PDB file of C-alpha atoms in Angstrom:
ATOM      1  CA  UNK A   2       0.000   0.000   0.000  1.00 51.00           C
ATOM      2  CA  UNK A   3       2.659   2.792   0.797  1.00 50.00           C
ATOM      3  CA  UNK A   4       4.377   1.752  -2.047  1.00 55.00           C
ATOM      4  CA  UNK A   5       1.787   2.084  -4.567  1.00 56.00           C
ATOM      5  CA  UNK A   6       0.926   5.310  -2.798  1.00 50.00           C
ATOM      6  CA  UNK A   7       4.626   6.836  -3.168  1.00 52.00           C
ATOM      7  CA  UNK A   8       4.589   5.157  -7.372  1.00 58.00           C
ATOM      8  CA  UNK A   9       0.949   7.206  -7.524  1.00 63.00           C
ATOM      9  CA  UNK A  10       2.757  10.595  -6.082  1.00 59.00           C
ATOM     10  CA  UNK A  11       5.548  10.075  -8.054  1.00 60.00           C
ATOM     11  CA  UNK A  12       3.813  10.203 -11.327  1.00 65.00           C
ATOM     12  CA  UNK A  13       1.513  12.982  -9.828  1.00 60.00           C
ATOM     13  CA  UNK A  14       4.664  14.716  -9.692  1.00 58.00           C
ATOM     14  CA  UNK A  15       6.430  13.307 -13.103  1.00 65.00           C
ATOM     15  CA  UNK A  16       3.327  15.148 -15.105  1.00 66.00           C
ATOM     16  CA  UNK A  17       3.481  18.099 -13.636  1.00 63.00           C
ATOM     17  CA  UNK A  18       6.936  18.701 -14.670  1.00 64.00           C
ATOM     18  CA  UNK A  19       6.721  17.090 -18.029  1.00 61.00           C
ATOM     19  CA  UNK A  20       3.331  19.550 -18.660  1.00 62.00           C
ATOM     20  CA  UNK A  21       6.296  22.587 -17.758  1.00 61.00           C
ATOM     21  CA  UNK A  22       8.577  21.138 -19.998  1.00 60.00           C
ATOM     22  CA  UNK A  23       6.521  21.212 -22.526  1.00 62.00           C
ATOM     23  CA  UNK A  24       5.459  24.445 -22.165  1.00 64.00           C
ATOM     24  CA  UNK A  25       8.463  25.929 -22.264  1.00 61.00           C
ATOM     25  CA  UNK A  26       9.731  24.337 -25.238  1.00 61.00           C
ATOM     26  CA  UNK A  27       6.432  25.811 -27.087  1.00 66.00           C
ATOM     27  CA  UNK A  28       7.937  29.552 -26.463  1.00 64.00           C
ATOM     28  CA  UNK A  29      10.907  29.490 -28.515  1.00 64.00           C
ATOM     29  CA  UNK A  30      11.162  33.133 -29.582  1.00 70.00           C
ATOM     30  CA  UNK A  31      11.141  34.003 -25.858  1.00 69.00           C
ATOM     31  CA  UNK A  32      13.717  31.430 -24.650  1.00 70.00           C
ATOM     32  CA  UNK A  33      16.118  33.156 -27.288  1.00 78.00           C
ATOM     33  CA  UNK A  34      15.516  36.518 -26.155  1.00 82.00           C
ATOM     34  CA  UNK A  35      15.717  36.127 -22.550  1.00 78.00           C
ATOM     35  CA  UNK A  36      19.170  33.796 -23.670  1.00 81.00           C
ATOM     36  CA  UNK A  37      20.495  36.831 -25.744  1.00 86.00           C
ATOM     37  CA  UNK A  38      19.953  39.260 -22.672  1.00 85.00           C
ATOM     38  CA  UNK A  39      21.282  37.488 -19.763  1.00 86.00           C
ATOM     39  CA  UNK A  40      24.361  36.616 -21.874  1.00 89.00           C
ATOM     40  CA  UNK A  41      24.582  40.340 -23.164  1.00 92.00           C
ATOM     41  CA  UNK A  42      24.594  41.001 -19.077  1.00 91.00           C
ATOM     42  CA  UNK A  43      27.464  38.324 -18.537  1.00 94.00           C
ATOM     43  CA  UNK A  44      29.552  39.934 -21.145  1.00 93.00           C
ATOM     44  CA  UNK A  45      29.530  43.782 -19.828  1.00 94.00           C
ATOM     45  CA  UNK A  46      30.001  42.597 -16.101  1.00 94.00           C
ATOM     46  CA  UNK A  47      33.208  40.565 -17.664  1.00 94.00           C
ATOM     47  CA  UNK A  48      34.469  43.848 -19.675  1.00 94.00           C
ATOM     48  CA  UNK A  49      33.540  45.821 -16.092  1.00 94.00           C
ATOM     49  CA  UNK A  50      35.558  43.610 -13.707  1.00 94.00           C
ATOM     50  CA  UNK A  51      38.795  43.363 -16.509  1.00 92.00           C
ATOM     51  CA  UNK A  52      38.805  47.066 -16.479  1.00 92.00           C
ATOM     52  CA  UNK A  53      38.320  46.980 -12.712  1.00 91.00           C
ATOM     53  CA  UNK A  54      41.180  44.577 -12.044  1.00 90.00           C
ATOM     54  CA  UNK A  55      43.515  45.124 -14.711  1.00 82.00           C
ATOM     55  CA  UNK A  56      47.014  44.784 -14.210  1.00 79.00           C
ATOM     56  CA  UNK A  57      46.998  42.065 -11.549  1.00 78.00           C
ATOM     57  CA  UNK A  58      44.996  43.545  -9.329  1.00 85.00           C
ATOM     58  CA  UNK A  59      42.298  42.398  -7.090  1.00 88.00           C
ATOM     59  CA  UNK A  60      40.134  43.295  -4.488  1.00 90.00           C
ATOM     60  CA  UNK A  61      39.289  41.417  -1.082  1.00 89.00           C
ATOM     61  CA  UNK A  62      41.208  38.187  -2.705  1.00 87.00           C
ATOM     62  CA  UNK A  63      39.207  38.517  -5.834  1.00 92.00           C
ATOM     63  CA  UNK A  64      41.503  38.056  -8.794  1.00 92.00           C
ATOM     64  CA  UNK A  65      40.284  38.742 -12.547  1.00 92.00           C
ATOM     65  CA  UNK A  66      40.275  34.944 -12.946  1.00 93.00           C
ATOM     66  CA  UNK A  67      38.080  34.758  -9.989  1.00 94.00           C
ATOM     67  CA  UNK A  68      35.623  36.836 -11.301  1.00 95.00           C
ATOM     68  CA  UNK A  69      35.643  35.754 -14.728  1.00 96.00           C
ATOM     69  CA  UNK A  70      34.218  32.446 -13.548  1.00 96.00           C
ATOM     70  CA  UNK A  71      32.178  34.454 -10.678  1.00 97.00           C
ATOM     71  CA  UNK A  72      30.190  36.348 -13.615  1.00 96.00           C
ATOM     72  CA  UNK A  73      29.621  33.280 -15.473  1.00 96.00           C
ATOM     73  CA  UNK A  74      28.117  31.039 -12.604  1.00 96.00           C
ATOM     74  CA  UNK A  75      26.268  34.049 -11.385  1.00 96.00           C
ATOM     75  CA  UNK A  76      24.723  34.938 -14.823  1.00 94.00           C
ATOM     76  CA  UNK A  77      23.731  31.140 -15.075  1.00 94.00           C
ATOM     77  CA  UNK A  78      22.315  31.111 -11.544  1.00 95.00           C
ATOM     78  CA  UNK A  79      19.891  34.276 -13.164  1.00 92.00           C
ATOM     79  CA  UNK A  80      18.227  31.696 -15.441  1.00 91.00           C
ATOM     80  CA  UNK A  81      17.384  29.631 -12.164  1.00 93.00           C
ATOM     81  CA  UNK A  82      16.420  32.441 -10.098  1.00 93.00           C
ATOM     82  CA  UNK A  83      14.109  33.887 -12.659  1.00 89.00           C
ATOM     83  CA  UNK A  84      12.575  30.222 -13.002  1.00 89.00           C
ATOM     84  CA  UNK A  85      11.854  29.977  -9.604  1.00 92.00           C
ATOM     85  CA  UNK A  86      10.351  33.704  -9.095  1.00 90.00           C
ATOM     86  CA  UNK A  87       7.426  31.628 -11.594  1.00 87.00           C
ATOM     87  CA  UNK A  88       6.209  30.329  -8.367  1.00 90.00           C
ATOM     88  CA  UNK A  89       5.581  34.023  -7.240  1.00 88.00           C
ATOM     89  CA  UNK A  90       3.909  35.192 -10.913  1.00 87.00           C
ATOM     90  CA  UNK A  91       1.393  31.789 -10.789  1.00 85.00           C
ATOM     91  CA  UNK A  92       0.227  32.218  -6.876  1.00 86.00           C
ATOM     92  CA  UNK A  93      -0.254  35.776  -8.267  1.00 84.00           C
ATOM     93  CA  UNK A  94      -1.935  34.827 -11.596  1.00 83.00           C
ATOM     94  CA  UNK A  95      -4.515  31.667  -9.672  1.00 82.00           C
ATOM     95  CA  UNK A  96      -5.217  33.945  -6.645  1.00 80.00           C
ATOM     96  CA  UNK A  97      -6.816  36.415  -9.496  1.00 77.00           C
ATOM     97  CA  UNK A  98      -7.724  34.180 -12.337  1.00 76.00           C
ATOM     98  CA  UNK A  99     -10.025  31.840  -9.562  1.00 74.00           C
ATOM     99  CA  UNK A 100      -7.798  28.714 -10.650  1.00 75.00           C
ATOM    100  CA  UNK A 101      -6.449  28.188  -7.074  1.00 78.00           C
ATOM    101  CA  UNK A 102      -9.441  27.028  -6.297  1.00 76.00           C
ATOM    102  CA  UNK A 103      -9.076  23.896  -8.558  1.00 76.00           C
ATOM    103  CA  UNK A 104      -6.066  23.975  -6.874  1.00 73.00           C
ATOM    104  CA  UNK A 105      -6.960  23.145  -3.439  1.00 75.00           C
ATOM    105  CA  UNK A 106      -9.030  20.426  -4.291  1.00 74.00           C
ATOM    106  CA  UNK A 107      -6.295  17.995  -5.802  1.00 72.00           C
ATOM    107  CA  UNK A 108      -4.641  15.601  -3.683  1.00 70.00           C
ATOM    108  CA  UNK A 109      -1.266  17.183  -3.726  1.00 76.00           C
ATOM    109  CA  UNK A 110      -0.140  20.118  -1.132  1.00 81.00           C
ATOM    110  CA  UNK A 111      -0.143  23.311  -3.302  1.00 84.00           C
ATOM    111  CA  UNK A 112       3.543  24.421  -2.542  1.00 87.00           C
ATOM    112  CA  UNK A 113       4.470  21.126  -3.592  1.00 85.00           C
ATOM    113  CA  UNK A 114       2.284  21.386  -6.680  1.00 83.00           C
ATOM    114  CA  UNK A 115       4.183  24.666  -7.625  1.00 87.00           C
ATOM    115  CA  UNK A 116       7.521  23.252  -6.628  1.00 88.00           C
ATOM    116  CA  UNK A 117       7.427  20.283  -8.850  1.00 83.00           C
ATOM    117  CA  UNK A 118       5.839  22.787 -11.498  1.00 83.00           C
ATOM    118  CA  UNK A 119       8.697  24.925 -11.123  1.00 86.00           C
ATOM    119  CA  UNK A 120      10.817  22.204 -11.239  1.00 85.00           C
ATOM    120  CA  UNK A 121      10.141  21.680 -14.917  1.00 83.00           C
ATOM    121  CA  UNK A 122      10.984  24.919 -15.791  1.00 84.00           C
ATOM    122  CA  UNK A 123      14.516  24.633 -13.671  1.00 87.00           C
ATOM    123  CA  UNK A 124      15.282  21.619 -15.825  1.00 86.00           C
ATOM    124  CA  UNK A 125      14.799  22.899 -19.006  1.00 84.00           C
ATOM    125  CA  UNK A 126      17.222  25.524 -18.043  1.00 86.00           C
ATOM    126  CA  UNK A 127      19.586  23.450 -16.745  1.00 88.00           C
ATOM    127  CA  UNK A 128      19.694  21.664 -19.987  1.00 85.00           C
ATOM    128  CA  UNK A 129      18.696  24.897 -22.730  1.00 84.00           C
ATOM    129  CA  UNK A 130      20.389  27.976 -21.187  1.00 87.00           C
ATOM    130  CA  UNK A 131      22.766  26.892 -18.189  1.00 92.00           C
ATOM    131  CA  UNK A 132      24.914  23.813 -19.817  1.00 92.00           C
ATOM    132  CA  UNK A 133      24.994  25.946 -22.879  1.00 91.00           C
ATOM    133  CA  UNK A 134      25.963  29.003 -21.478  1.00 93.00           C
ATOM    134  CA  UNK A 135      28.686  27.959 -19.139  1.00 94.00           C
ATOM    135  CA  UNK A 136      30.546  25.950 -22.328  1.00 94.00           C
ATOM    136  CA  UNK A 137      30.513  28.699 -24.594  1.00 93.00           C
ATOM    137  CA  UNK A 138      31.943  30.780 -21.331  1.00 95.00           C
ATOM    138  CA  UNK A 139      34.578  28.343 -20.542  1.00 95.00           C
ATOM    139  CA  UNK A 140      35.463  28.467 -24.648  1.00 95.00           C
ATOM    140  CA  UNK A 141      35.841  32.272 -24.733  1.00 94.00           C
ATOM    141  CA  UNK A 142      36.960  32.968 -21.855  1.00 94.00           C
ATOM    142  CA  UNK A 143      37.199  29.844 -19.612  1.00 93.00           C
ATOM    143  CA  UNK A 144      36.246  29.143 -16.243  1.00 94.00           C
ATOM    144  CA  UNK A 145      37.825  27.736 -13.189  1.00 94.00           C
ATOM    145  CA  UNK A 146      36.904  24.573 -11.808  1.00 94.00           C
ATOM    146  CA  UNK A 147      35.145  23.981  -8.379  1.00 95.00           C
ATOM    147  CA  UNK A 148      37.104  23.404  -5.263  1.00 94.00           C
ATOM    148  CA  UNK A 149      34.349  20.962  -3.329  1.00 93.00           C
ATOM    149  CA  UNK A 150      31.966  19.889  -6.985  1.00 95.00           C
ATOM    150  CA  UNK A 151      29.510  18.102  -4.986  1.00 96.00           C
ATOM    151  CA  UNK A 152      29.336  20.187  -1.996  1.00 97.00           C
ATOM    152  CA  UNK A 153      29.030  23.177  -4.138  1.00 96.00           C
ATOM    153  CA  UNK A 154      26.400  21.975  -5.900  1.00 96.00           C
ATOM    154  CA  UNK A 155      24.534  20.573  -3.125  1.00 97.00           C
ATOM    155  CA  UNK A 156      24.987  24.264  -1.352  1.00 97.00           C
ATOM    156  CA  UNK A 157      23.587  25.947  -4.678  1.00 96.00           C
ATOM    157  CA  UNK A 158      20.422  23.394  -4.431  1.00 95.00           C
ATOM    158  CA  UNK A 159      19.946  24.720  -1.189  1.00 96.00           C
ATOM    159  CA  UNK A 160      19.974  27.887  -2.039  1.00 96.00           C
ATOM    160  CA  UNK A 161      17.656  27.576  -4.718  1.00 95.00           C
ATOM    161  CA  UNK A 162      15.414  26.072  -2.201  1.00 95.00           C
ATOM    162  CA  UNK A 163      15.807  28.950   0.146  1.00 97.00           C
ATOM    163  CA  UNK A 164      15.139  31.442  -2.915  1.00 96.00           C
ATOM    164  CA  UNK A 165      12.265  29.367  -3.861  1.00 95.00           C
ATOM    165  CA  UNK A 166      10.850  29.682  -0.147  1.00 95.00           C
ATOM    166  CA  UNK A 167      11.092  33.405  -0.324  1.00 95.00           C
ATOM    167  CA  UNK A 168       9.411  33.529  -3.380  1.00 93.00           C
ATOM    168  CA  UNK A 169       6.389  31.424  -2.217  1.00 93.00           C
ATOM    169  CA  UNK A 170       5.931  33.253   1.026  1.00 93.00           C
ATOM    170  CA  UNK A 171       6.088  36.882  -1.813  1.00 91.00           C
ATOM    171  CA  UNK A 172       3.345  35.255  -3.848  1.00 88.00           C
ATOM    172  CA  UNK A 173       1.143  34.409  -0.473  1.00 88.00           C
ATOM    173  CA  UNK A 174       1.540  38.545  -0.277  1.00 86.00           C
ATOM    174  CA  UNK A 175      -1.093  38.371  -3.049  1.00 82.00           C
ATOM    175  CA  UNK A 176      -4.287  37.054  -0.690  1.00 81.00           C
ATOM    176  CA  UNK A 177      -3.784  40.560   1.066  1.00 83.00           C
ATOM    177  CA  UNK A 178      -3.281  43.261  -1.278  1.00 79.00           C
ATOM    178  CA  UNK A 179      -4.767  43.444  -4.629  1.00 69.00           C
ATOM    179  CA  UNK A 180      -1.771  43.503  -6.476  1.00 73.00           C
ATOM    180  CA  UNK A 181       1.710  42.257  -4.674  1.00 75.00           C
ATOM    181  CA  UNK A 182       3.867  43.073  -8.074  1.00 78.00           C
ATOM    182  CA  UNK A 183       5.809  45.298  -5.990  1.00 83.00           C
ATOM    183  CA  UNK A 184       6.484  43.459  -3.336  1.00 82.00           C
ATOM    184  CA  UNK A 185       7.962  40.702  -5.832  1.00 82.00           C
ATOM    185  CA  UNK A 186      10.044  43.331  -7.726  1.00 86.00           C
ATOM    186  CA  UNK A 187      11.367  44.733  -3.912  1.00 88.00           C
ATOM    187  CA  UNK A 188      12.173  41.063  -2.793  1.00 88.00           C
ATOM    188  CA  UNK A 189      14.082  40.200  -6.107  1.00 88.00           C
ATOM    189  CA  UNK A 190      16.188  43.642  -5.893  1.00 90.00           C
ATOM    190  CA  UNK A 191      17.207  42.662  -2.498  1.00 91.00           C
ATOM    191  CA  UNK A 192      17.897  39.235  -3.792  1.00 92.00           C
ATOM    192  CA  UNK A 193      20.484  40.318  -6.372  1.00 90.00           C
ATOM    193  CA  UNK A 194      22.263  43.143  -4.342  1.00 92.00           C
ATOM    194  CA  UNK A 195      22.336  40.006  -0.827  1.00 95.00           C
ATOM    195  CA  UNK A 196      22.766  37.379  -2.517  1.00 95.00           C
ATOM    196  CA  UNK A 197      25.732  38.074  -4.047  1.00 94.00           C
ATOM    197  CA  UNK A 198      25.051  37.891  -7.649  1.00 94.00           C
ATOM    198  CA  UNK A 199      25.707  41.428  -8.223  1.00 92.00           C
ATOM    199  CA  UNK A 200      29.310  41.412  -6.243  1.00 93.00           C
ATOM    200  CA  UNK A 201      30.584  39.392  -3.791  1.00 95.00           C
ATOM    201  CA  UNK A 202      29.287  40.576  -0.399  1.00 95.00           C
ATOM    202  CA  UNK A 203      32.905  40.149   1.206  1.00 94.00           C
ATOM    203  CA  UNK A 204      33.114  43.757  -1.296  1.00 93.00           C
ATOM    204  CA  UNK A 205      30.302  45.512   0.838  1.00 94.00           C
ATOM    205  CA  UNK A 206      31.156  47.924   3.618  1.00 92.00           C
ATOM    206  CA  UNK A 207      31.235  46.380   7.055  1.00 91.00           C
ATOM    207  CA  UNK A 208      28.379  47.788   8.391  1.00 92.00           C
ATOM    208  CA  UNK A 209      26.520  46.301   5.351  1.00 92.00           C
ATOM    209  CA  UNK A 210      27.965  42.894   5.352  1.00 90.00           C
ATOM    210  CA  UNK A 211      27.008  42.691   9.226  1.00 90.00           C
ATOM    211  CA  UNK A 212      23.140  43.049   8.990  1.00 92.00           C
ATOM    212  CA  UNK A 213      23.185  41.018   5.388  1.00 92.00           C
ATOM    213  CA  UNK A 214      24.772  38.086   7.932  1.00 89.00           C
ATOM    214  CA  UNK A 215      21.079  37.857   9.490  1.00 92.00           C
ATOM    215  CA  UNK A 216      19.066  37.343   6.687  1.00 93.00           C
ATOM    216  CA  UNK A 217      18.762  34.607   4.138  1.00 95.00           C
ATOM    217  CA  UNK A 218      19.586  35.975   1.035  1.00 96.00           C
ATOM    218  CA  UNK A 219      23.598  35.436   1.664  1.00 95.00           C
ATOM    219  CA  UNK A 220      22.462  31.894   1.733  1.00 97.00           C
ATOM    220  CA  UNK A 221      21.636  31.603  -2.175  1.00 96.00           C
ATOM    221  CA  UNK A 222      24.420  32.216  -3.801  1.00 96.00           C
ATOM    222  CA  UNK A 223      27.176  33.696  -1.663  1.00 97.00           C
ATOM    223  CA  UNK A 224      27.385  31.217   0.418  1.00 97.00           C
ATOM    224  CA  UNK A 225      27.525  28.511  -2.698  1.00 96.00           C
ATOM    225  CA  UNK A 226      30.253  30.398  -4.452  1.00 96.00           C
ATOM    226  CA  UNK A 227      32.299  30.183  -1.037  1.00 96.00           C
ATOM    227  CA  UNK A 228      32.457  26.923  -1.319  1.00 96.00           C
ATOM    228  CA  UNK A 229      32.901  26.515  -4.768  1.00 96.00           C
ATOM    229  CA  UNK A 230      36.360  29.076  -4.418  1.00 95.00           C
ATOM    230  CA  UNK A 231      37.521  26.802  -1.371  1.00 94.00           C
ATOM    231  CA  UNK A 232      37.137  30.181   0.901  1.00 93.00           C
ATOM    232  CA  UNK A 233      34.995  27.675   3.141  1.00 92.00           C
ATOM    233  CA  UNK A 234      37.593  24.401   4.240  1.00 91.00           C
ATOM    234  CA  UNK A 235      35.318  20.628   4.273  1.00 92.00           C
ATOM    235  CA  UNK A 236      34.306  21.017   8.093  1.00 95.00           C
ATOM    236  CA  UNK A 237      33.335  24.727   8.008  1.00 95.00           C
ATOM    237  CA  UNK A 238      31.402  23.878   4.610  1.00 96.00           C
ATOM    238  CA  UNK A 239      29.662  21.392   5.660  1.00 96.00           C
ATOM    239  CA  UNK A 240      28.422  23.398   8.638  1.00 96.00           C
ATOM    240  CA  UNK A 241      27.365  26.573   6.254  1.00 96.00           C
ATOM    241  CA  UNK A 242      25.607  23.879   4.254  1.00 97.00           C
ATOM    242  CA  UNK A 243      23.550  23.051   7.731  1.00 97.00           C
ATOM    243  CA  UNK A 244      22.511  26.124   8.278  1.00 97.00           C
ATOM    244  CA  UNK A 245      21.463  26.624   4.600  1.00 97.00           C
ATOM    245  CA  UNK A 246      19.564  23.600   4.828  1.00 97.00           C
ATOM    246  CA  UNK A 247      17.795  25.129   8.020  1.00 98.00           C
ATOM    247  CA  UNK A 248      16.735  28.262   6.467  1.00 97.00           C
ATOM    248  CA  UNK A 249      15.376  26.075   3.361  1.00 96.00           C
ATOM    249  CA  UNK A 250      13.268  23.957   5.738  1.00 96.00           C
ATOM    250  CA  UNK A 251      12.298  26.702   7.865  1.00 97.00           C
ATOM    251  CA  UNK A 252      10.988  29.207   5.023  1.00 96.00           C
ATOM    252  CA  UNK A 253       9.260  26.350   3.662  1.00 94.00           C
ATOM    253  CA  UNK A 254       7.695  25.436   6.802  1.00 95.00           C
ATOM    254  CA  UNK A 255       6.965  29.024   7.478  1.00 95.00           C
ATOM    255  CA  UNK A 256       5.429  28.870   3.806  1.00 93.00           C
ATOM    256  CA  UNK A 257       2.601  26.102   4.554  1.00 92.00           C
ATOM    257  CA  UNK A 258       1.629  28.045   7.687  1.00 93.00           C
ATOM    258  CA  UNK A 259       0.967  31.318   5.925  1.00 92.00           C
ATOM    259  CA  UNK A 260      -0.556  29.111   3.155  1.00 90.00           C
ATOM    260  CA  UNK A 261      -3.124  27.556   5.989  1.00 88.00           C
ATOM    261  CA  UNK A 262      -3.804  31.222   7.596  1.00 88.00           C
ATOM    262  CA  UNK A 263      -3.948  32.819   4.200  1.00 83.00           C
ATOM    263  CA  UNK A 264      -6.615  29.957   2.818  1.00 81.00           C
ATOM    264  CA  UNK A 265      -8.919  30.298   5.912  1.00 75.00           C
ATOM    265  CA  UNK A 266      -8.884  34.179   5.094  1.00 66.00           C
ATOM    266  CA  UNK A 267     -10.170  33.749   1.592  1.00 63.00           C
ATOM    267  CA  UNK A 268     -12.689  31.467   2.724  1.00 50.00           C
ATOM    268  CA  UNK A 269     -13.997  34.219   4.765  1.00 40.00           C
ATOM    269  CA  UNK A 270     -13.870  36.920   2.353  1.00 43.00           C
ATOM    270  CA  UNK A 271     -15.540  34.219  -0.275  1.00 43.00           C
ATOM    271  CA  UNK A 272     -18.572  33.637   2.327  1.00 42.00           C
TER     272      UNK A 272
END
């Protein structure tokens, strides 16, 4: 019986990210675009750190070699990000459109319904935009290898988890305010500037990097490209990656609480 129950979930799951598959392959004029512009992004923040650090120079341990290979994982990481924000737009778009209601009714949690739905979406750029990207990079003008591979990439699927939290809790914002767009927009400018994807955070002034230490957003990407630079040794990795697990589980906890209070409220307003 559990089995059969875990084989039914599992293909509950399977289809939903096959149907987001799908869909994205349908919008190829848009995939190109949004390819062309990211890349266009990775290229002028390459030009402005080789101007920045010509001559051998670098700043808080950053070399231009360091960056190079900084710019390219963070412009990758963009694709990912901007995946995963989905799970804000579509709360936004079923709170509106009446489809959460449908919703609710299935037998599958609705954060995990948009999780595995986003999860479609995060493969298909894994495999169109992020595997392509990062081997034309490495061609032109190459990229240095991780220090810890699999802890790195375990740390960055943590962080997409805790990014993916943030964004659900965001898109909850919607069942209180006619129109949380702004919130969204807010959330993912303090994303890029905390994270790290803009600049490393070690680059921020002191006062900065001290209240950016409290909150999660270091946790996305900063703390993954740590790792992957070997500024973080095995032990004191592995215990950034527990913590970073902890802030994944607890904004996704935090996320199906909201989601109960926030249901019970539309039920009210809905009579």
């Amino acid at each position: 019986m559990a089995m059969q129950f875990i084989q039914r979930r599992f293909k509950v799951y399977a289809r939903l990210i096959k149907i987001q598959l799908v869909e994205k392959l349908t919008y190829r004029t848009h995939f190109f675009m949004v390819f062309v512009e990211y890349l266009l992004i990775m290229v002028v923040s390459y030009f402005l750190w080789k101007a920045i650090l010509a001559h051998g120079r670098s700043i808080k341990g950053f070399t231009l070699k360091d960056m190079v290979t900084y710019v390219a994982v963070a412009g990758v990481f963009r694709f990912i990000i901007n995946e995963l924000s989905g799970i804000f737009w579509e709360t936004q778009r079923q709170f509106q459109s009446g489809d959460l209601i449908m919703n609710l009714i299935k037998p599958i949690h609705y954060q995990v319904f948009l999780y595995c739905r986003t999860l479609g979406g995060v493969l298909f750029q894994l495999v169109f935009r992020v595997l392509p990207t990062l081997v034309l990079w490495a061609l032109v003008f190459g990229l240095t290898p991780p220090n810890h591979p699999t802890l790195f990439l375990l740390s960055l699927l943590l962080g997409a988890f805790v990014y993916a939290g943030i964004a659900f809790l965001v898109g909850l914002a919607t069942f209180y305010m006619e129109n949380s767009t702004g919130v969204n927009f807010a959330i993912r400018t303090l994303t890029e500037i905390f994270s790290g994807t803009l600049i490393p955070l070690v680059m921020f002034p002191p006062w900065l990097a001290s209240i950016i230490k409290y909150l999660p957003f270091r946790f996305i990407f900063y703390q993954p490209m740590q790792i992957y630079f070997g500024h973080l040794a095995f032990h004191p990795a592995l215990i950034a990656i527990g913590v970073q697990a902890l802030w994944a589980i607890a904004l996704s906890l935090a996320g199906i609480l909201f989601f109960q209070v926030s249901i019970k409220r539309l039920t009210i307003q809905g009579g």
